[in-house]
GROMACS .gro file of C-alpha atoms in nm:
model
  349
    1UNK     CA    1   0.000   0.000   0.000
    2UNK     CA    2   0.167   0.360  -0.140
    3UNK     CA    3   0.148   0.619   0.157
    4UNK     CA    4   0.257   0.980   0.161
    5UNK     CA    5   0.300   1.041   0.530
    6UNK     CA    6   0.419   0.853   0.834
    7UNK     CA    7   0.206   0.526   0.987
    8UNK     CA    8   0.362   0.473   1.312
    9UNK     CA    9   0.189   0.149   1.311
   10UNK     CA   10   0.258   0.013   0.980
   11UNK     CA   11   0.629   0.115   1.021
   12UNK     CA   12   0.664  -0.112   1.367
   13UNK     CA   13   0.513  -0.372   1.194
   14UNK     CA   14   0.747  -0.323   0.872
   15UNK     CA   15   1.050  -0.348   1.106
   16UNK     CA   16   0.930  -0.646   1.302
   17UNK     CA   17   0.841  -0.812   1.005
   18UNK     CA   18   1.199  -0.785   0.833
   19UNK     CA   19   1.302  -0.924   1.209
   20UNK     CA   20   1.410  -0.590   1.417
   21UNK     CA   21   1.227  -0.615   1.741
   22UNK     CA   22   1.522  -0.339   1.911
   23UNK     CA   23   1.455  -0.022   1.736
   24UNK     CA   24   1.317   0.355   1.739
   25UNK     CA   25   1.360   0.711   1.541
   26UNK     CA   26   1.466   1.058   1.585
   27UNK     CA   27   1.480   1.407   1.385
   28UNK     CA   28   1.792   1.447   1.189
   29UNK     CA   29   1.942   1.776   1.325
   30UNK     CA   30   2.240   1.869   1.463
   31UNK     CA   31   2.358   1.625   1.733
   32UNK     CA   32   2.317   1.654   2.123
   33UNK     CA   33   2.660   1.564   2.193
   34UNK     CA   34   2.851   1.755   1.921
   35UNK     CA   35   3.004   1.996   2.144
   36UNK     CA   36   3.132   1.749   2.328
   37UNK     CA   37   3.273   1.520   2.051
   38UNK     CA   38   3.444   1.818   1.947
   39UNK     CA   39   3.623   1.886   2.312
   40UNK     CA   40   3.702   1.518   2.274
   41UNK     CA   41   3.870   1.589   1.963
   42UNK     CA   42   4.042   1.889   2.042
   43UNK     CA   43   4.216   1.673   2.309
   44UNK     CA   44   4.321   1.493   2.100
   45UNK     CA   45   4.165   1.174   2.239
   46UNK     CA   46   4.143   1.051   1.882
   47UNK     CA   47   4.486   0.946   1.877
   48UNK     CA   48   4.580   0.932   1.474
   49UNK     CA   49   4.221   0.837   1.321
   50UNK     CA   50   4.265   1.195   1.167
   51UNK     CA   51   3.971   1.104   0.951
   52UNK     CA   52   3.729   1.178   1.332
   53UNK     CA   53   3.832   1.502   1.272
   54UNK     CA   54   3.738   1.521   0.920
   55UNK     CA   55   3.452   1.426   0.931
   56UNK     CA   56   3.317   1.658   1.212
   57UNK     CA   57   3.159   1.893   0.966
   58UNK     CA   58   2.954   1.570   0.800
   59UNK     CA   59   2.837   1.485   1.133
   60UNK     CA   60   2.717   1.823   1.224
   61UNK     CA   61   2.529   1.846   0.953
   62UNK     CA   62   2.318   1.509   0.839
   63UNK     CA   63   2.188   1.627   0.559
   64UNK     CA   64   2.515   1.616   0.355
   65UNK     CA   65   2.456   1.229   0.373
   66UNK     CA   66   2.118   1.294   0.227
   67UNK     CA   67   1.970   1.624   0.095
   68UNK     CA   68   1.654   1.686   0.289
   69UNK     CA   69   1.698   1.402   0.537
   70UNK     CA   70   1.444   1.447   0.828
   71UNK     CA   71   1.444   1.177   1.028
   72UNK     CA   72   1.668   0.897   1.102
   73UNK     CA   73   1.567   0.529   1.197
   74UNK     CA   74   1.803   0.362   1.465
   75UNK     CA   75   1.812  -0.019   1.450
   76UNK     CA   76   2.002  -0.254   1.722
   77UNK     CA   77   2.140  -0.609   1.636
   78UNK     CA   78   2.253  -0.831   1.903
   79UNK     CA   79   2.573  -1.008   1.815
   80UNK     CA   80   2.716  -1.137   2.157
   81UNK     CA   81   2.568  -1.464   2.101
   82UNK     CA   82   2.608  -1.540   1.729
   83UNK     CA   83   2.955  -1.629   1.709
   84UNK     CA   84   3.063  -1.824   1.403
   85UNK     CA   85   3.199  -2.165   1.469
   86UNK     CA   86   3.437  -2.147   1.146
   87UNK     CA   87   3.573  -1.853   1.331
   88UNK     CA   88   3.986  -1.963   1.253
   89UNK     CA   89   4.110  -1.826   1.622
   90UNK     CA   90   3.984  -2.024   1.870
   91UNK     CA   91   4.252  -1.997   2.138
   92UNK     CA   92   4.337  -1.629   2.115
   93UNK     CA   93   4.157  -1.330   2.295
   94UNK     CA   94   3.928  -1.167   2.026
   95UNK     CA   95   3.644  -0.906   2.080
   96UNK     CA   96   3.360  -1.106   2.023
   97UNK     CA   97   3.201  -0.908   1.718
   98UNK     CA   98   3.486  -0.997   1.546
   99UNK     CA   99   3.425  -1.380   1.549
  100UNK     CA  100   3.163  -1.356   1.279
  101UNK     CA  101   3.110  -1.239   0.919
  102UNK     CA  102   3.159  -0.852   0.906
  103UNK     CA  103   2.848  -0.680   0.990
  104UNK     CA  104   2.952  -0.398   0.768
  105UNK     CA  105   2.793  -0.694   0.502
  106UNK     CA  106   2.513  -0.882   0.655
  107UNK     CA  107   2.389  -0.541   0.842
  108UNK     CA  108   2.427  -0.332   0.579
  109UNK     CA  109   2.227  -0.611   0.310
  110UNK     CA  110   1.956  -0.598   0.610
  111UNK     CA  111   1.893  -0.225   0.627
  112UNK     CA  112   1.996  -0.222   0.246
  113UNK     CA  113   1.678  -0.450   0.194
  114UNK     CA  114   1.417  -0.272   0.449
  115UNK     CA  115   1.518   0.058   0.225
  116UNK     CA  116   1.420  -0.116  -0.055
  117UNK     CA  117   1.071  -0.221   0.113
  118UNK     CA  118   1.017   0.109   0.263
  119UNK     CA  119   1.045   0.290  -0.083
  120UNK     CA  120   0.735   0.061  -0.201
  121UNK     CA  121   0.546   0.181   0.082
  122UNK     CA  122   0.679   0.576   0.025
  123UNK     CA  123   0.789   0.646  -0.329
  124UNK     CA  124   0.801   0.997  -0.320
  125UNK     CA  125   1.084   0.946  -0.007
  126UNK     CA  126   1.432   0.869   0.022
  127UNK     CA  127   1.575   0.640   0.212
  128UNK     CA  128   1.967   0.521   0.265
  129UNK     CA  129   2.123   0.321   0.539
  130UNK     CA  130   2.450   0.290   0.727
  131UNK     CA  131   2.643   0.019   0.948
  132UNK     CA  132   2.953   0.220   1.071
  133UNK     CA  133   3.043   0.297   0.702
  134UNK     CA  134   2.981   0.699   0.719
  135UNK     CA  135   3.024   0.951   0.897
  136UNK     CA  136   2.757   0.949   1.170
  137UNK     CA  137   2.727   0.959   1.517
  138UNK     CA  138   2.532   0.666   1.626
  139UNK     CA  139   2.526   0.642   1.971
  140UNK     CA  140   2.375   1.023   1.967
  141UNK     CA  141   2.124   0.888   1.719
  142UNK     CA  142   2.056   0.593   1.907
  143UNK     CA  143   2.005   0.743   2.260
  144UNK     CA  144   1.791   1.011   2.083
  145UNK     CA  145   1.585   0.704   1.906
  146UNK     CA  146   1.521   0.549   2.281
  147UNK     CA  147   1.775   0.234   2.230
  148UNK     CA  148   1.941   0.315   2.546
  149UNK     CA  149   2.158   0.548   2.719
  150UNK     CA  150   2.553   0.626   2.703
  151UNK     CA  151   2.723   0.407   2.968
  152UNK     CA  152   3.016   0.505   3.187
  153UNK     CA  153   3.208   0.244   2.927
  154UNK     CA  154   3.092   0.504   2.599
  155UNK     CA  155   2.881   0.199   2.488
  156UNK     CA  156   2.537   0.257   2.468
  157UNK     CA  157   2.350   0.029   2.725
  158UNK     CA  158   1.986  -0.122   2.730
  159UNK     CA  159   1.883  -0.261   3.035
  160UNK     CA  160   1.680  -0.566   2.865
  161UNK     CA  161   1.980  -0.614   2.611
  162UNK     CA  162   2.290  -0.529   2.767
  163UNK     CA  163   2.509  -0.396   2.513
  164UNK     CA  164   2.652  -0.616   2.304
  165UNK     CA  165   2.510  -0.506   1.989
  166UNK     CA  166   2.564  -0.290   1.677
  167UNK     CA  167   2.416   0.007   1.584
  168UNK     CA  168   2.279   0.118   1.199
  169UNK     CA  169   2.052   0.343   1.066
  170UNK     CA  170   1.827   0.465   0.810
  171UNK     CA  171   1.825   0.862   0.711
  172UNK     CA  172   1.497   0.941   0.548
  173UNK     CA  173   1.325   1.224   0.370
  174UNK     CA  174   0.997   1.126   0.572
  175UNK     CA  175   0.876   1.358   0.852
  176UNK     CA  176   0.861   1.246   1.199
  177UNK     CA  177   0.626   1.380   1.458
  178UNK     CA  178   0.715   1.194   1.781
  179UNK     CA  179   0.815   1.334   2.137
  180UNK     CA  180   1.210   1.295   2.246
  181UNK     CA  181   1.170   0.975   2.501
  182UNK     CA  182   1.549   0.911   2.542
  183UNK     CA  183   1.643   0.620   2.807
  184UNK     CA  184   1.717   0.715   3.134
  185UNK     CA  185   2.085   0.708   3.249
  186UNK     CA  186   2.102   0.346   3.516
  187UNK     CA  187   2.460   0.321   3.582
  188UNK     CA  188   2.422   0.499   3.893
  189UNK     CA  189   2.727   0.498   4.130
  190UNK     CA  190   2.921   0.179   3.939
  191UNK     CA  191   3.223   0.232   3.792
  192UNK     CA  192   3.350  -0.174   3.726
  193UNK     CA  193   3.448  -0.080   3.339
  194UNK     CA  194   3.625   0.215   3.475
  195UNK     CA  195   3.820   0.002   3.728
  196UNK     CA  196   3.897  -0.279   3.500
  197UNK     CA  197   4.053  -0.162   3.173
  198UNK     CA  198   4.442  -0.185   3.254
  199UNK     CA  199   4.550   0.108   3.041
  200UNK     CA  200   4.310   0.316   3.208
  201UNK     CA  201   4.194   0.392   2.860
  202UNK     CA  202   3.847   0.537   3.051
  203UNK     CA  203   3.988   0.871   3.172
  204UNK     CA  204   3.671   0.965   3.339
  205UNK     CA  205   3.315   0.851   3.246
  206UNK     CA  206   3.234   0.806   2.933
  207UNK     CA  207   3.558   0.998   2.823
  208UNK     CA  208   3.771   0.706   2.633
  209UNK     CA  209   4.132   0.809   2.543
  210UNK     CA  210   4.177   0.641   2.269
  211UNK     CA  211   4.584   0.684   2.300
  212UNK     CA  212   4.567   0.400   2.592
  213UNK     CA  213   4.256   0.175   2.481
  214UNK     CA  214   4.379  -0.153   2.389
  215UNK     CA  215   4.096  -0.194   2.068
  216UNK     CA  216   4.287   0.126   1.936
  217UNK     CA  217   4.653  -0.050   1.936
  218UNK     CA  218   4.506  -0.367   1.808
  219UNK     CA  219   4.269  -0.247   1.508
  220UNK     CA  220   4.328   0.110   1.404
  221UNK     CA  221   4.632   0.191   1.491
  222UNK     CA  222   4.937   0.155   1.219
  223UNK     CA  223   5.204   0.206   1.425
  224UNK     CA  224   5.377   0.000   1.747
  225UNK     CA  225   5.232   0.090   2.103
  226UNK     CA  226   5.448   0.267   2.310
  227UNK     CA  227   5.675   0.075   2.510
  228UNK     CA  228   5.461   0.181   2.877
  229UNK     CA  229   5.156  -0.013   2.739
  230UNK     CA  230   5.279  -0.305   2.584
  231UNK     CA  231   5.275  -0.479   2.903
  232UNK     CA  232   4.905  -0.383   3.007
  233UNK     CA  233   4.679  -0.525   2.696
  234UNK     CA  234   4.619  -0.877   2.913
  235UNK     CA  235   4.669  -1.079   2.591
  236UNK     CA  236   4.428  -0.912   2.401
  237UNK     CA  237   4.478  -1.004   2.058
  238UNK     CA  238   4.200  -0.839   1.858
  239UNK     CA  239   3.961  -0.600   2.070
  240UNK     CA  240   3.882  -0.578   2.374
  241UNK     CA  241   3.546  -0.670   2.574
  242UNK     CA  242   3.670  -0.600   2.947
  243UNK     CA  243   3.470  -0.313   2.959
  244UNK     CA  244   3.177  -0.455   2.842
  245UNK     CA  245   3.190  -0.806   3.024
  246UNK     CA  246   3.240  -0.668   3.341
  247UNK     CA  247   2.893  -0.450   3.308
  248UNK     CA  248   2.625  -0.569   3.509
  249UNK     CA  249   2.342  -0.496   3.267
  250UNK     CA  250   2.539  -0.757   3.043
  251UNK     CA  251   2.627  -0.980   3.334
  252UNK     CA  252   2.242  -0.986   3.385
  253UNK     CA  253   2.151  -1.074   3.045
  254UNK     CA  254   2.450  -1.342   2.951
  255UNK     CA  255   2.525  -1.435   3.290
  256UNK     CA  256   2.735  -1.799   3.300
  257UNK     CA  257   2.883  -1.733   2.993
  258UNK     CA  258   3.032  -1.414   3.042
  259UNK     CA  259   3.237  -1.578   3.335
  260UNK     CA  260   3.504  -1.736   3.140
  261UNK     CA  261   3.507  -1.470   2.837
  262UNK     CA  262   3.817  -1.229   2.954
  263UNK     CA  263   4.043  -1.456   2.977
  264UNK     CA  264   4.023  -1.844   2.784
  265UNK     CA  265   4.151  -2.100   2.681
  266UNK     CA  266   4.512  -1.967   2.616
  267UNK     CA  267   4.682  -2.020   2.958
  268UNK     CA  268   4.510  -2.365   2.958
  269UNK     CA  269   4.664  -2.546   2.638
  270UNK     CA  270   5.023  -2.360   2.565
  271UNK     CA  271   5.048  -2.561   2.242
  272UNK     CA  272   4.763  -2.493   2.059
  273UNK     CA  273   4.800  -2.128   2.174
  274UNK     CA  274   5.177  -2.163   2.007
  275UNK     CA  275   5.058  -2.298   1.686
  276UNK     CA  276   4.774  -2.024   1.675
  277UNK     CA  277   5.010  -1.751   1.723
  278UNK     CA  278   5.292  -1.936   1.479
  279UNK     CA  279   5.053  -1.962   1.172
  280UNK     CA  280   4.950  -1.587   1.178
  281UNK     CA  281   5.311  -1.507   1.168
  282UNK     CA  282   5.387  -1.735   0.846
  283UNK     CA  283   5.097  -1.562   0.675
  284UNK     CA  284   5.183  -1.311   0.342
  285UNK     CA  285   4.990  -1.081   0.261
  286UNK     CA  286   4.737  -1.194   0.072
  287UNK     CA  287   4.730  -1.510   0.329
  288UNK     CA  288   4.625  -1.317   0.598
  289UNK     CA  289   4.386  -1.124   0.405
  290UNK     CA  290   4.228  -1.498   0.284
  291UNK     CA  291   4.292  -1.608   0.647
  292UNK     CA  292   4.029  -1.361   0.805
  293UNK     CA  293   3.820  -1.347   0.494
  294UNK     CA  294   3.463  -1.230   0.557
  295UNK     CA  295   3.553  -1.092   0.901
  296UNK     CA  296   3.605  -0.747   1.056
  297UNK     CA  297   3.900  -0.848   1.143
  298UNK     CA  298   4.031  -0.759   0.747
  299UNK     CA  299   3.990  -0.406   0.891
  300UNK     CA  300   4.376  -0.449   1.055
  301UNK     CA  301   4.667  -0.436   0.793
  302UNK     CA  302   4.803  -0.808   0.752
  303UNK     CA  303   5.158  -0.656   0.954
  304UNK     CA  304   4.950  -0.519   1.213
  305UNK     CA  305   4.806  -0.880   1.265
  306UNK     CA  306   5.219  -0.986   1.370
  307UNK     CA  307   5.250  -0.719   1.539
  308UNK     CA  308   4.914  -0.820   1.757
  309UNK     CA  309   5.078  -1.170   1.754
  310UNK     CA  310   5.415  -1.075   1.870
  311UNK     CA  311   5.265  -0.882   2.187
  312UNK     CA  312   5.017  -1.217   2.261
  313UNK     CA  313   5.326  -1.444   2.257
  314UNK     CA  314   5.496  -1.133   2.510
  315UNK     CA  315   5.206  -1.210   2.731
  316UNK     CA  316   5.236  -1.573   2.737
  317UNK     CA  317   5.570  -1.562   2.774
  318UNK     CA  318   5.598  -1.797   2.482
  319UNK     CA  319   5.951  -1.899   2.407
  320UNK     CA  320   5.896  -2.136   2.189
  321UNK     CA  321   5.812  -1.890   1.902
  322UNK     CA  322   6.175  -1.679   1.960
  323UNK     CA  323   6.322  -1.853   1.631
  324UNK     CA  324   5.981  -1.729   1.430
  325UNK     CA  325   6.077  -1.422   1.584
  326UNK     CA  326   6.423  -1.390   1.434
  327UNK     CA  327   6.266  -1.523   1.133
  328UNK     CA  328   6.055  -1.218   1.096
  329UNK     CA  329   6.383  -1.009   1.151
  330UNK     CA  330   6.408  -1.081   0.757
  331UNK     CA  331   6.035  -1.030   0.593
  332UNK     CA  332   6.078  -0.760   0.382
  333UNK     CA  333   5.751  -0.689   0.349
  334UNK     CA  334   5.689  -0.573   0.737
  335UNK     CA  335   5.760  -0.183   0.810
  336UNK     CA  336   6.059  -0.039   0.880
  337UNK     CA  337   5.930   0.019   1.278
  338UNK     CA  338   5.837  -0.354   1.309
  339UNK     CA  339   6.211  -0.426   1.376
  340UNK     CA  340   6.176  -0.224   1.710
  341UNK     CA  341   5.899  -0.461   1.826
  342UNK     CA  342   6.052  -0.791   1.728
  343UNK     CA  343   6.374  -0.698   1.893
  344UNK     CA  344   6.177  -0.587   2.192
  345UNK     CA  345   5.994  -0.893   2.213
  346UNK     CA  346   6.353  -1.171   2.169
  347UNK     CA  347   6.474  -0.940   2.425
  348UNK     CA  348   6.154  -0.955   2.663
  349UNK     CA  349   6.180  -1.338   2.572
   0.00000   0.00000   0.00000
């Protein structure tokens, strides 16, 4: 059926249809928290993902992601429990998004398709949708939409669904009429993520420094991590959940099997661990890019993924792998600065 304006009703049941049952909408205007993202910047909290600067003006302004955008649809997707099996690491410590296909593909083909389904119902609007591929703040859209508030961690939080989830969104031409309901704030006095991360990455609450956060050193960074923190990432070798595990809204929700998540089965079976951390460091190039094929974990240059190894086998003290280790000494295809961090690590060895 063709419509013209806004059906509350119709749209709920579109969503739930198309299987979203964790979702809301807001007016695209200037963000809430936009003065503060750009104090965060200014301190330089970004550490070298220039392109959060760059994009400030883009995120200011929705409507240069679409011209007369008015209102923005905010979807949640759990992803905690949907771990692949095929996942290749199974002895290393790995954020647990990243042990599935990249959501920047399913989530995006979800949204892509409810677009498509939403311009039958509203041809004379627009509609385009995101999964962390543009330059939009979507924890401001999604405490604006109702999905939950900002925790002391900077993830957002639902109290029925912890916060293991991703965020995307729809920007559409339609109009929406609806009252700001955002989620009320329940961390109260707790401050367990803040206690636990062992950079002290969380400078205050909700104030990350990215500089010390061990997901920064691990995924976006493309250079070594200074010598003070190498010691602190806990064998993190992708990611890091500590912040999130320790919550108690996601304590609540996952309970048993959040127990056992910070720290597995690495210190419990050496060898395995050793022949995890030994084939990432035989991988070329295009190996490693094959090797974590249809994962976000392609989002980390394949020398960054030795470099994450080489701290992990630090951490384990594993000195088994100090021949691979010389070995690497002559891989001409690592940067320049690698040699710092393998002759770090056969000395910490």
């Amino acid at each position: 059926m063709v419509k013209t304006s806004m059906d509350i009703d119709s749209l709920k049941q579109t969503f739930e249809e198309n299987g979203f049952n964790h979702y809301g909408w807001t007016t695209l205007e200037k963000p809430m928290s936009m003065a503060f993202y750009k104090s965060w910047v200014e301190q330089n909290y970004h550490a070298d993902m220039d392109y959060l600067k760059r994009h400030i003006e883009i995120k200011e302004t929705p409507q240069l992601l679409l011209k007369k955008a008015q209102t923005s649809f905010v979807f949640g997707r759990e992803y905690y429990s949907k771990q692949d099996e095929s996942f290749p690491l199974k002895h290393l410590k790995v954020a647990s998004y990243a042990k599935q296909e990249d959501y920047h593909v399913w989530f995006q083909k979800e949204l892509d398709d409810l677009c498509k389904i939403l311009k039958v119902t509203y041809p004379e609007h627009e509609f385009v949708a995101f999964t962390d591929s543009k330059p939009v703040l979507e924890r401001d859209l999604a405490y604006r939409a109702g999905l939950g508030w900002v925790g002391k961690n900077t993830c957002l939080i639902n109290e029925k669904k912890g916060s293991f989830f991703f965020i995307g969104e729809i920007y559409s031409t339609l109009e929406v009429k609806v009252k700001l309901d955002v989620h009320p704030d329940r961390c109260g006095t707790c401050t367990r993520c803040i206690d636990i991360c062992p950079t002290n990455a969380l400078v205050e609450p909700k104030v990350l420094d990215s500089n010390k956060c061990i997901s920064y050193w691990t995924i976006e960074s493309k250079k070594n991590p200074p010598l003070e923190l190498r010691d602190k990432f806990e064998g993190w070798y992708y990611g890091c959940d500590l912040c999130q595990t320790v919550c108690p809204w996601n304590q609540k929700i996952y309970k048993e099997t959040l127990k056992s998540f910070n720290d597995p089965g690495p210190t419990q079976d050496r060898s395995e661990l050793i022949a995890e951390i030994r084939s990432i460091l035989d991988l070329d190039i295009q190996n490693t890019k094959t090797f974590f094929k249809n994962t976000p974990m392609n989002r980390a240059k394949p020398w960054a993924h030795k470099r994450n190894a080489i701290l992990v086998a630090v951490h384990y003290d594993l000195k088994e792998l100090k021949q691979d280790l010389l070995n690497l000494k002559n891989d001409e295809t690592l940067p320049n600065f690698s040699q710092e961090l393998i002759d770090w690590a056969i000395q910490k060895m």
